Amino acid sequence: MSSAAEREAVPGERAAADGRPAVVVNGARRAAPPPPAVPARPGTPVPLGARFRTGPDQVAGTNFALWAGGAEAVELCLFDGPGPAAGESRVRLTELTHGIWHGFVPGVRPGQRYGYRVHGRWDPWTGARWNPAKLLLDPYARAVDGDFGLPPEVYGHVRDWPEQRVADTVRDDRDSAPHVPKGVVVHDDDDWSDDRRPKTPWADSVIYELHVRGFTRLHPGIPPELRGTYAGLAHPAAIEHLTRLGVTAVELLPVHQFAHESHLLDRGLKNYWGYNSVGYFAPHAAYAASGTTGEQVGEFKRMVRALHAAGIEVILDVVYNHTAEAGELGPTLSLKGIDNRGYYRLQPDARRYADYTGCGNTLHVVQPHVLRLITDSLRYWVTEMGVDGFRFDLASALARSMHDVDMLSPFLAVIAQDPVLRRVKLIAEPWDVGSGGYQVGAFPPLWTEWNDRYRGAVRDFWRHALPDVREMGYRLSGSSDLYAWGGRRPYASVNFVTAHDGFTLRDLVSYERKHNEANGEGNRDGTDDNRSWNCGAEGETDDARVRALRRRQLRNLLTTLLLSTGVPMLVAGDEMGRTQRGSNNAYCQDDETSWVDWSLLNDPEWRPLFALASRLIALRHRHPVLRRRAFFSGRAHSADGLRDLAWFTAGGTEMTERDWYAPAATLGMYLSGRDIPGRDEHGDPITDDSFLAVLHAGGEPVDFLLPGAPWAERYEVVVDTGREEQGEAPATVHPAGAPLTVPARTVLLLRAVG
């Protein structure tokens, strides 16, 4: 404290625990609270959140329950209409059970808007940031009505305090209720008895990462009023594209209710991706076409049902590692005002937040009530919203015990024993921004992982930047060096070349430098480690040879991904050449930069790419040798010496140790379909065709000597990425033992015959 103004306490305010005053804006005056509503009956502490039900004497009402362990009092605030002018009435929750404040309010029905005011000490030096002037969103709210703007009133501290180094310690007493969204009471009695989950086995999965708004915003077959919404994704025109492509699951960028950051709003931008959650039970209201007073819940469910009916699973990208409240200078929207010390990891200087996420705060998952919040949310989305799995953003932050990442952490232990969650698809983004956070290959057997080592190896191979082919061999065959332990399987590796974060596939072969100027951050944001090659010109060009080479490279990258062992993940639009014009961090670009351009499907230059992608996915579905459930052994299983996996040089000889360490642009991979581990659903052995894949990243053609006995007598060309169109001519057959000329930068997939 450095000035007299900061030391001045408002009469009647409680002092901090160590005798320092609980400071507020000098002279601020709080409006008198509105009259209370009907008194709350005791109600029950479970379940948490707002649950409409029949109470005592068969009176309909809603039970409210909020964990606020360190609070001194909790007021439930009910609003009689939408907008900032809505009238507010308050109900004090007087019942307290194990840190949960609860009460049953007769007459409160679905559609009712509500929030909380939580009373307690204002003592930021010890992490206490209670401020009853701030209306708080229920962490368990299942629908949210209204937008999150960030005017000064929504901050618990005085944002524009003259001495910014202590601004977070100066309490702002202005009422935030007119400026923040409200929770909505939702009645849910859906039992999902009419739904049929696809339950696609991991090994058979092909994931398609998409943004609900971006995927549907420009689709010409979706009615304009449904574009950008859950209903738009449920529309037959959207689903038809997914089924024609052949994917088995959509992985939706965050659909939990999220807020926008102040630095974006100041620049006239918004958080488009949505990795800034504030409501873990509520579908993001802006993606609803039907309404935001509970209608978004039913619309989301109808979307899930429509996708399930088409055989497509729904995986949610979830952000439980941090919230939209940021650090000590961030807004007070929910958890910060409910119990800051109880929900967030704080530094030894409790004014500050431990930040393992790069977003200002980290949820304290070791705390039982925080772990309960996360697992309750996960179970809710599975049992009541119908989803089939989750991709956990910055999962290493969730796996930290007190400080270090711990694979025996409470979070991972609870998930492993939960009868609901252990049965759904669980994908870890196996890193965070803290020390020791990079954990690729380390998550326990229940989990699959985004494998960024696959991404790096494939990008480097096709730009001819790998020093040798060892890394490429591991990645093509399921990454056994990372996952062949503890009973893990090849499908523990989610293989991807691109994701929402970074270049699109087309930009990966069109740009060597990021172009994020539109974000307003001086092009400093986004990674500089793109591992891209522009094929001779930066950005769009009229050079026909460069354009042809780029399309060939796209075919090479797609083919490599869909022939690799593991679970492939595509990004929406990559199958038709979507571009972000060189942006590798389009997180705040809610415009044509990020939206899928559906006109590409009718463009003769890009239409063949979609045909190739769908053909490769269909090939993968038909051939179990391309989606193995167990790792290759590399050993012979019969007297003729045929192994389940063999590697060849361009000279047609099996690779030696020296070959793996030598620079090379060509790699041959033989996959035997004779001895595939496991049995089919009838208990019969699984057999398939055998294939030879030849990957050549060099800039000149190469003669590849086709292996003879016992591998094959002849080879039939199935895929040739040197051709723009696939499948329009009869397959070419080549005898074993003969050289096959492989054009520059080409993948050939050949079926072994005889």
Short mmCIF file of N, CA, C and O in Angstrom, two decimals, residues 542-639:
data_model
loop_
_atom_site.label_atom_id
_atom_site.label_comp_id
_atom_site.label_asym_id
_atom_site.label_seq_id
_atom_site.Cartn_x
_atom_site.Cartn_y
_atom_site.Cartn_z
N ASP A 542 -0.02 -17.53 -59.33
CA ASP A 542 -0.59 -17.97 -60.60
C ASP A 542 0.32 -18.96 -61.31
O ASP A 542 -0.02 -19.43 -62.41
N ASP A 543 1.45 -19.28 -60.73
CA ASP A 543 2.40 -20.21 -61.35
C ASP A 543 1.79 -21.61 -61.35
O ASP A 543 1.60 -22.24 -60.29
N ALA A 544 1.49 -22.12 -62.52
CA ALA A 544 0.80 -23.40 -62.65
C ALA A 544 1.63 -24.54 -62.08
O ALA A 544 1.08 -25.48 -61.49
N ARG A 545 2.96 -24.49 -62.25
CA ARG A 545 3.80 -25.58 -61.75
C ARG A 545 3.82 -25.60 -60.23
O ARG A 545 3.78 -26.67 -59.62
N VAL A 546 3.88 -24.42 -59.61
CA VAL A 546 3.85 -24.36 -58.14
C VAL A 546 2.51 -24.86 -57.62
O VAL A 546 2.44 -25.64 -56.65
N ARG A 547 1.44 -24.46 -58.27
CA ARG A 547 0.11 -24.90 -57.83
C ARG A 547 -0.04 -26.40 -57.95
O ARG A 547 -0.61 -27.06 -57.07
N ALA A 548 0.47 -26.98 -59.04
CA ALA A 548 0.38 -28.43 -59.23
C ALA A 548 1.20 -29.17 -58.18
O ALA A 548 0.77 -30.21 -57.65
N LEU A 549 2.38 -28.63 -57.86
CA LEU A 549 3.22 -29.26 -56.84
C LEU A 549 2.53 -29.20 -55.48
O LEU A 549 2.57 -30.17 -54.71
N ARG A 550 1.89 -28.09 -55.18
CA ARG A 550 1.19 -27.98 -53.91
C ARG A 550 0.06 -29.00 -53.80
O ARG A 550 -0.12 -29.63 -52.75
N ARG A 551 -0.68 -29.18 -54.85
CA ARG A 551 -1.77 -30.17 -54.81
C ARG A 551 -1.20 -31.57 -54.63
O ARG A 551 -1.78 -32.40 -53.91
N ARG A 552 -0.07 -31.85 -55.26
CA ARG A 552 0.57 -33.16 -55.09
C ARG A 552 1.01 -33.35 -53.64
O ARG A 552 0.80 -34.42 -53.06
N GLN A 553 1.57 -32.31 -53.03
CA GLN A 553 1.99 -32.40 -51.64
C GLN A 553 0.79 -32.61 -50.71
O GLN A 553 0.88 -33.36 -49.73
N LEU A 554 -0.31 -31.97 -51.02
CA LEU A 554 -1.52 -32.22 -50.23
C LEU A 554 -1.95 -33.68 -50.34
O LEU A 554 -2.34 -34.29 -49.34
N ARG A 555 -1.89 -34.21 -51.54
CA ARG A 555 -2.25 -35.63 -51.70
C ARG A 555 -1.29 -36.52 -50.92
O ARG A 555 -1.70 -37.52 -50.31
N ASN A 556 0.00 -36.16 -50.92
CA ASN A 556 0.98 -36.96 -50.17
C ASN A 556 0.70 -36.93 -48.68
O ASN A 556 0.75 -37.96 -47.99
N LEU A 557 0.41 -35.75 -48.15
CA LEU A 557 0.16 -35.62 -46.72
C LEU A 557 -1.11 -36.34 -46.31
O LEU A 557 -1.13 -37.05 -45.28
N LEU A 558 -2.19 -36.18 -47.06
CA LEU A 558 -3.43 -36.89 -46.75
C LEU A 558 -3.25 -38.39 -46.83
O LEU A 558 -3.73 -39.14 -45.97
N THR A 559 -2.57 -38.85 -47.86
CA THR A 559 -2.39 -40.29 -48.04
C THR A 559 -1.54 -40.87 -46.92
O THR A 559 -1.86 -41.94 -46.37
N THR A 560 -0.48 -40.18 -46.57
CA THR A 560 0.36 -40.65 -45.46
C THR A 560 -0.46 -40.77 -44.19
O THR A 560 -0.38 -41.78 -43.47
N LEU A 561 -1.24 -39.75 -43.88
CA LEU A 561 -2.05 -39.76 -42.66
C LEU A 561 -3.01 -40.94 -42.64
O LEU A 561 -3.13 -41.65 -41.62
N LEU A 562 -3.70 -41.18 -43.73
CA LEU A 562 -4.77 -42.17 -43.74
C LEU A 562 -4.26 -43.60 -43.95
O LEU A 562 -5.02 -44.55 -43.75
N LEU A 563 -2.98 -43.75 -44.27
CA LEU A 563 -2.40 -45.09 -44.34
C LEU A 563 -1.61 -45.45 -43.08
O LEU A 563 -1.21 -46.60 -42.91
N SER A 564 -1.41 -44.50 -42.19
CA SER A 564 -0.61 -44.75 -40.99
C SER A 564 -1.42 -45.51 -39.95
O SER A 564 -2.63 -45.33 -39.81
N THR A 565 -0.73 -46.35 -39.19
CA THR A 565 -1.35 -47.06 -38.08
C THR A 565 -1.59 -46.07 -36.93
O THR A 565 -0.73 -45.27 -36.59
N GLY A 566 -2.77 -46.16 -36.33
CA GLY A 566 -3.20 -45.21 -35.31
C GLY A 566 -4.55 -44.64 -35.72
O GLY A 566 -5.20 -45.15 -36.63
N VAL A 567 -4.98 -43.60 -35.05
CA VAL A 567 -6.27 -42.97 -35.33
C VAL A 567 -6.04 -41.67 -36.08
O VAL A 567 -5.45 -40.74 -35.51
N PRO A 568 -6.46 -41.57 -37.33
CA PRO A 568 -6.24 -40.33 -38.07
C PRO A 568 -7.23 -39.25 -37.68
O PRO A 568 -8.40 -39.52 -37.41
N MET A 569 -6.75 -38.00 -37.66
CA MET A 569 -7.62 -36.86 -37.43
C MET A 569 -7.44 -35.85 -38.55
O MET A 569 -6.32 -35.40 -38.82
N LEU A 570 -8.54 -35.53 -39.21
CA LEU A 570 -8.57 -34.50 -40.24
C LEU A 570 -9.16 -33.22 -39.66
O LEU A 570 -9.93 -33.27 -38.70
N VAL A 571 -8.83 -32.09 -40.27
CA VAL A 571 -9.41 -30.81 -39.88
C VAL A 571 -10.40 -30.39 -40.95
O VAL A 571 -10.11 -30.50 -42.14
N ALA A 572 -11.56 -29.90 -40.53
CA ALA A 572 -12.62 -29.54 -41.47
C ALA A 572 -12.09 -28.60 -42.55
O ALA A 572 -11.49 -27.57 -42.26
N GLY A 573 -12.32 -28.97 -43.79
CA GLY A 573 -11.92 -28.17 -44.93
C GLY A 573 -10.61 -28.58 -45.55
O GLY A 573 -10.35 -28.26 -46.71
N ASP A 574 -9.76 -29.30 -44.80
CA ASP A 574 -8.49 -29.74 -45.38
C ASP A 574 -8.71 -30.69 -46.55
O ASP A 574 -7.88 -30.77 -47.45
N GLU A 575 -9.82 -31.41 -46.53
CA GLU A 575 -10.10 -32.36 -47.60
C GLU A 575 -10.53 -31.68 -48.89
O GLU A 575 -10.70 -32.35 -49.92
N MET A 576 -10.68 -30.35 -48.86
CA MET A 576 -11.04 -29.61 -50.07
C MET A 576 -10.16 -28.38 -50.27
O MET A 576 -10.49 -27.49 -51.04
N GLY A 577 -9.03 -28.32 -49.58
CA GLY A 577 -8.08 -27.24 -49.83
C GLY A 577 -8.43 -25.91 -49.19
O GLY A 577 -8.16 -24.85 -49.76
N ARG A 578 -8.99 -25.93 -47.98
CA ARG A 578 -9.32 -24.67 -47.30
C ARG A 578 -8.05 -23.91 -46.94
O ARG A 578 -7.04 -24.50 -46.55
N THR A 579 -8.08 -22.59 -47.09
CA THR A 579 -6.94 -21.75 -46.73
C THR A 579 -7.35 -20.69 -45.72
O THR A 579 -8.49 -20.22 -45.72
N GLN A 580 -6.42 -20.35 -44.85
CA GLN A 580 -6.57 -19.21 -43.93
C GLN A 580 -5.64 -18.08 -44.35
O GLN A 580 -5.33 -17.20 -43.55
N ARG A 581 -5.17 -18.13 -45.59
CA ARG A 581 -4.31 -17.09 -46.16
C ARG A 581 -3.06 -16.85 -45.29
O ARG A 581 -2.64 -15.72 -45.09
N GLY A 582 -2.53 -17.94 -44.80
CA GLY A 582 -1.27 -17.88 -44.07
C GLY A 582 -1.38 -17.63 -42.58
O GLY A 582 -0.37 -17.58 -41.89
N SER A 583 -2.58 -17.50 -42.06
CA SER A 583 -2.73 -17.36 -40.61
C SER A 583 -2.54 -18.71 -39.95
O SER A 583 -3.16 -19.70 -40.35
N ASN A 584 -1.68 -18.75 -38.94
CA ASN A 584 -1.53 -20.00 -38.19
C ASN A 584 -2.06 -19.86 -36.77
O ASN A 584 -1.77 -20.68 -35.90
N ASN A 585 -2.86 -18.80 -36.55
CA ASN A 585 -3.43 -18.58 -35.21
C ASN A 585 -4.73 -17.79 -35.37
O ASN A 585 -4.86 -16.67 -34.86
N ALA A 586 -5.69 -18.39 -36.04
CA ALA A 586 -6.94 -17.68 -36.38
C ALA A 586 -7.95 -17.74 -35.25
O ALA A 586 -9.16 -17.75 -35.49
N TYR A 587 -7.48 -17.73 -34.01
CA TYR A 587 -8.36 -17.92 -32.86
C TYR A 587 -9.38 -16.80 -32.69
O TYR A 587 -10.41 -16.99 -32.04
N CYS A 588 -9.11 -15.63 -33.27
CA CYS A 588 -10.01 -14.49 -33.10
C CYS A 588 -10.59 -14.02 -34.43
O CYS A 588 -11.07 -12.89 -34.52
N GLN A 589 -10.57 -14.87 -35.44
CA GLN A 589 -11.04 -14.49 -36.76
C GLN A 589 -12.36 -15.20 -37.06
O GLN A 589 -12.41 -16.28 -37.64
N ASP A 590 -13.45 -14.57 -36.63
CA ASP A 590 -14.79 -15.11 -36.89
C ASP A 590 -15.28 -14.54 -38.22
O ASP A 590 -16.20 -13.73 -38.27
N ASP A 591 -14.65 -14.99 -39.31
CA ASP A 591 -14.99 -14.49 -40.64
C ASP A 591 -14.54 -15.53 -41.66
O ASP A 591 -14.21 -16.67 -41.31
N GLU A 592 -14.47 -15.13 -42.92
CA GLU A 592 -14.12 -16.07 -43.98
C GLU A 592 -12.73 -16.65 -43.81
O GLU A 592 -12.42 -17.68 -44.42
N THR A 593 -11.89 -16.03 -42.99
CA THR A 593 -10.59 -16.62 -42.71
C THR A 593 -10.74 -18.01 -42.12
O THR A 593 -10.00 -18.94 -42.48
N SER A 594 -11.70 -18.16 -41.22
CA SER A 594 -11.85 -19.41 -40.47
C SER A 594 -12.99 -20.29 -40.97
O SER A 594 -12.98 -21.49 -40.72
N TRP A 595 -13.97 -19.73 -41.63
CA TRP A 595 -15.12 -20.51 -42.05
C TRP A 595 -14.77 -21.41 -43.23
O TRP A 595 -13.95 -21.04 -44.09
N VAL A 596 -15.39 -22.57 -43.28
CA VAL A 596 -15.17 -23.50 -44.40
C VAL A 596 -15.77 -22.91 -45.67
O VAL A 596 -16.93 -22.49 -45.70
N ASP A 597 -14.96 -22.89 -46.73
CA ASP A 597 -15.39 -22.37 -48.03
C ASP A 597 -15.91 -23.53 -48.87
O ASP A 597 -15.15 -24.29 -49.46
N TRP A 598 -17.22 -23.67 -48.90
CA TRP A 598 -17.83 -24.82 -49.58
C TRP A 598 -17.76 -24.73 -51.10
O TRP A 598 -17.98 -25.73 -51.78
N SER A 599 -17.45 -23.56 -51.64
CA SER A 599 -17.33 -23.45 -53.09
C SER A 599 -16.16 -24.28 -53.63
O SER A 599 -16.12 -24.62 -54.82
N LEU A 600 -15.21 -24.62 -52.75
CA LEU A 600 -14.07 -25.41 -53.19
C LEU A 600 -14.49 -26.79 -53.71
O LEU A 600 -13.81 -27.37 -54.55
N LEU A 601 -15.61 -27.30 -53.19
CA LEU A 601 -16.06 -28.62 -53.65
C LEU A 601 -16.45 -28.62 -55.12
O LEU A 601 -16.46 -29.68 -55.76
N ASN A 602 -16.77 -27.47 -55.65
CA ASN A 602 -17.14 -27.37 -57.06
C ASN A 602 -16.02 -26.80 -57.92
O ASN A 602 -16.22 -26.57 -59.11
N ASP A 603 -14.87 -26.58 -57.32
CA ASP A 603 -13.72 -26.04 -58.03
C ASP A 603 -12.93 -27.20 -58.64
O ASP A 603 -12.46 -28.08 -57.92
N PRO A 604 -12.76 -27.23 -59.97
CA PRO A 604 -12.03 -28.36 -60.59
C PRO A 604 -10.63 -28.55 -60.03
O PRO A 604 -10.10 -29.66 -60.07
N GLU A 605 -10.03 -27.49 -59.50
CA GLU A 605 -8.68 -27.61 -58.95
C GLU A 605 -8.65 -28.37 -57.64
O GLU A 605 -7.67 -29.06 -57.34
N TRP A 606 -9.75 -28.28 -56.85
CA TRP A 606 -9.73 -28.84 -55.50
C TRP A 606 -10.69 -30.02 -55.32
O TRP A 606 -10.54 -30.80 -54.38
N ARG A 607 -11.63 -30.18 -56.22
CA ARG A 607 -12.58 -31.28 -56.09
C ARG A 607 -11.91 -32.65 -56.02
O ARG A 607 -12.32 -33.52 -55.25
N PRO A 608 -10.85 -32.92 -56.81
CA PRO A 608 -10.21 -34.24 -56.73
C PRO A 608 -9.62 -34.56 -55.36
O PRO A 608 -9.48 -35.73 -55.01
N LEU A 609 -9.27 -33.52 -54.58
CA LEU A 609 -8.70 -33.78 -53.27
C LEU A 609 -9.74 -34.43 -52.35
O LEU A 609 -9.42 -35.37 -51.61
N PHE A 610 -10.96 -33.93 -52.41
CA PHE A 610 -12.02 -34.55 -51.62
C PHE A 610 -12.25 -36.00 -52.06
O PHE A 610 -12.44 -36.89 -51.22
N ALA A 611 -12.24 -36.24 -53.36
CA ALA A 611 -12.43 -37.60 -53.86
C ALA A 611 -11.34 -38.54 -53.34
O ALA A 611 -11.62 -39.69 -52.97
N LEU A 612 -10.10 -38.05 -53.31
CA LEU A 612 -9.01 -38.87 -52.80
C LEU A 612 -9.19 -39.15 -51.31
O LEU A 612 -9.02 -40.29 -50.85
N ALA A 613 -9.54 -38.12 -50.53
CA ALA A 613 -9.70 -38.30 -49.09
C ALA A 613 -10.79 -39.32 -48.78
O ALA A 613 -10.59 -40.23 -47.95
N SER A 614 -11.93 -39.21 -49.45
CA SER A 614 -13.02 -40.15 -49.19
C SER A 614 -12.64 -41.55 -49.66
O SER A 614 -13.00 -42.54 -49.01
N ARG A 615 -11.88 -41.65 -50.75
CA ARG A 615 -11.45 -42.97 -51.23
C ARG A 615 -10.48 -43.61 -50.25
O ARG A 615 -10.56 -44.82 -49.98
N LEU A 616 -9.57 -42.83 -49.70
CA LEU A 616 -8.61 -43.37 -48.74
C LEU A 616 -9.30 -43.81 -47.45
O LEU A 616 -8.94 -44.85 -46.86
N ILE A 617 -10.28 -43.03 -46.99
CA ILE A 617 -11.00 -43.42 -45.77
C ILE A 617 -11.79 -44.71 -46.02
O ILE A 617 -11.82 -45.61 -45.16
N ALA A 618 -12.41 -44.82 -47.18
CA ALA A 618 -13.14 -46.05 -47.51
C ALA A 618 -12.18 -47.23 -47.57
O ALA A 618 -12.50 -48.34 -47.11
N LEU A 619 -10.99 -47.02 -48.13
CA LEU A 619 -9.98 -48.08 -48.18
C LEU A 619 -9.59 -48.50 -46.78
O LEU A 619 -9.45 -49.70 -46.48
N ARG A 620 -9.45 -47.54 -45.91
CA ARG A 620 -9.10 -47.83 -44.52
C ARG A 620 -10.19 -48.64 -43.83
O ARG A 620 -9.91 -49.60 -43.10
N HIS A 621 -11.44 -48.27 -44.07
CA HIS A 621 -12.55 -49.01 -43.47
C HIS A 621 -12.61 -50.45 -43.97
O HIS A 621 -13.00 -51.36 -43.24
N ARG A 622 -12.23 -50.68 -45.23
CA ARG A 622 -12.33 -52.03 -45.82
C ARG A 622 -11.21 -52.95 -45.38
O ARG A 622 -11.37 -54.18 -45.40
N HIS A 623 -10.07 -52.38 -44.99
CA HIS A 623 -8.88 -53.22 -44.79
C HIS A 623 -8.37 -53.13 -43.35
O HIS A 623 -7.76 -52.13 -42.94
N PRO A 624 -8.58 -54.18 -42.57
CA PRO A 624 -8.13 -54.17 -41.17
C PRO A 624 -6.62 -54.06 -41.02
O PRO A 624 -6.15 -53.65 -39.95
N VAL A 625 -5.85 -54.39 -42.05
CA VAL A 625 -4.40 -54.27 -41.93
C VAL A 625 -3.99 -52.80 -41.80
O VAL A 625 -2.91 -52.50 -41.28
N LEU A 626 -4.87 -51.88 -42.21
CA LEU A 626 -4.58 -50.45 -42.10
C LEU A 626 -5.06 -49.86 -40.77
O LEU A 626 -4.83 -48.67 -40.52
N ARG A 627 -5.74 -50.62 -39.95
CA ARG A 627 -6.26 -50.11 -38.67
C ARG A 627 -6.10 -51.18 -37.59
O ARG A 627 -7.04 -51.59 -36.93
N ARG A 628 -4.86 -51.59 -37.42
CA ARG A 628 -4.55 -52.68 -36.51
C ARG A 628 -4.86 -52.33 -35.07
O ARG A 628 -4.72 -51.18 -34.64
N ARG A 629 -5.24 -53.35 -34.32
CA ARG A 629 -5.54 -53.21 -32.90
C ARG A 629 -4.36 -53.57 -32.01
O ARG A 629 -4.44 -53.45 -30.79
N ALA A 630 -3.29 -54.06 -32.61
CA ALA A 630 -2.09 -54.42 -31.84
C ALA A 630 -0.87 -53.97 -32.64
O ALA A 630 -0.92 -53.82 -33.86
N PHE A 631 0.22 -53.75 -31.94
CA PHE A 631 1.43 -53.32 -32.61
C PHE A 631 2.01 -54.43 -33.47
O PHE A 631 1.82 -55.62 -33.19
N PHE A 632 2.74 -54.03 -34.50
CA PHE A 632 3.48 -54.99 -35.31
C PHE A 632 4.59 -55.62 -34.47
O PHE A 632 5.17 -54.99 -33.59
N SER A 633 4.90 -56.86 -34.78
CA SER A 633 6.01 -57.52 -34.09
C SER A 633 7.30 -57.45 -34.89
O SER A 633 8.40 -57.48 -34.33
N GLY A 634 7.17 -57.39 -36.23
CA GLY A 634 8.35 -57.40 -37.08
C GLY A 634 8.98 -58.77 -37.21
O GLY A 634 10.06 -58.91 -37.79
N ARG A 635 8.30 -59.79 -36.67
CA ARG A 635 8.85 -61.15 -36.72
C ARG A 635 8.07 -62.01 -37.72
O ARG A 635 6.89 -61.75 -38.00
N ALA A 636 8.73 -63.05 -38.21
CA ALA A 636 8.10 -63.98 -39.14
C ALA A 636 7.14 -64.88 -38.38
O ALA A 636 7.46 -65.39 -37.30
N HIS A 637 5.94 -65.08 -38.94
CA HIS A 637 4.95 -65.94 -38.31
C HIS A 637 4.72 -67.22 -39.10
O HIS A 637 3.81 -67.98 -38.80
N SER A 638 5.53 -67.46 -40.11
CA SER A 638 5.39 -68.68 -40.91
C SER A 638 6.75 -69.08 -41.44
O SER A 638 7.72 -68.31 -41.40
N ALA A 639 6.80 -70.31 -41.97
CA ALA A 639 8.08 -70.87 -42.40
C ALA A 639 8.69 -70.12 -43.58
O ALA A 639 9.91 -70.14 -43.78
#
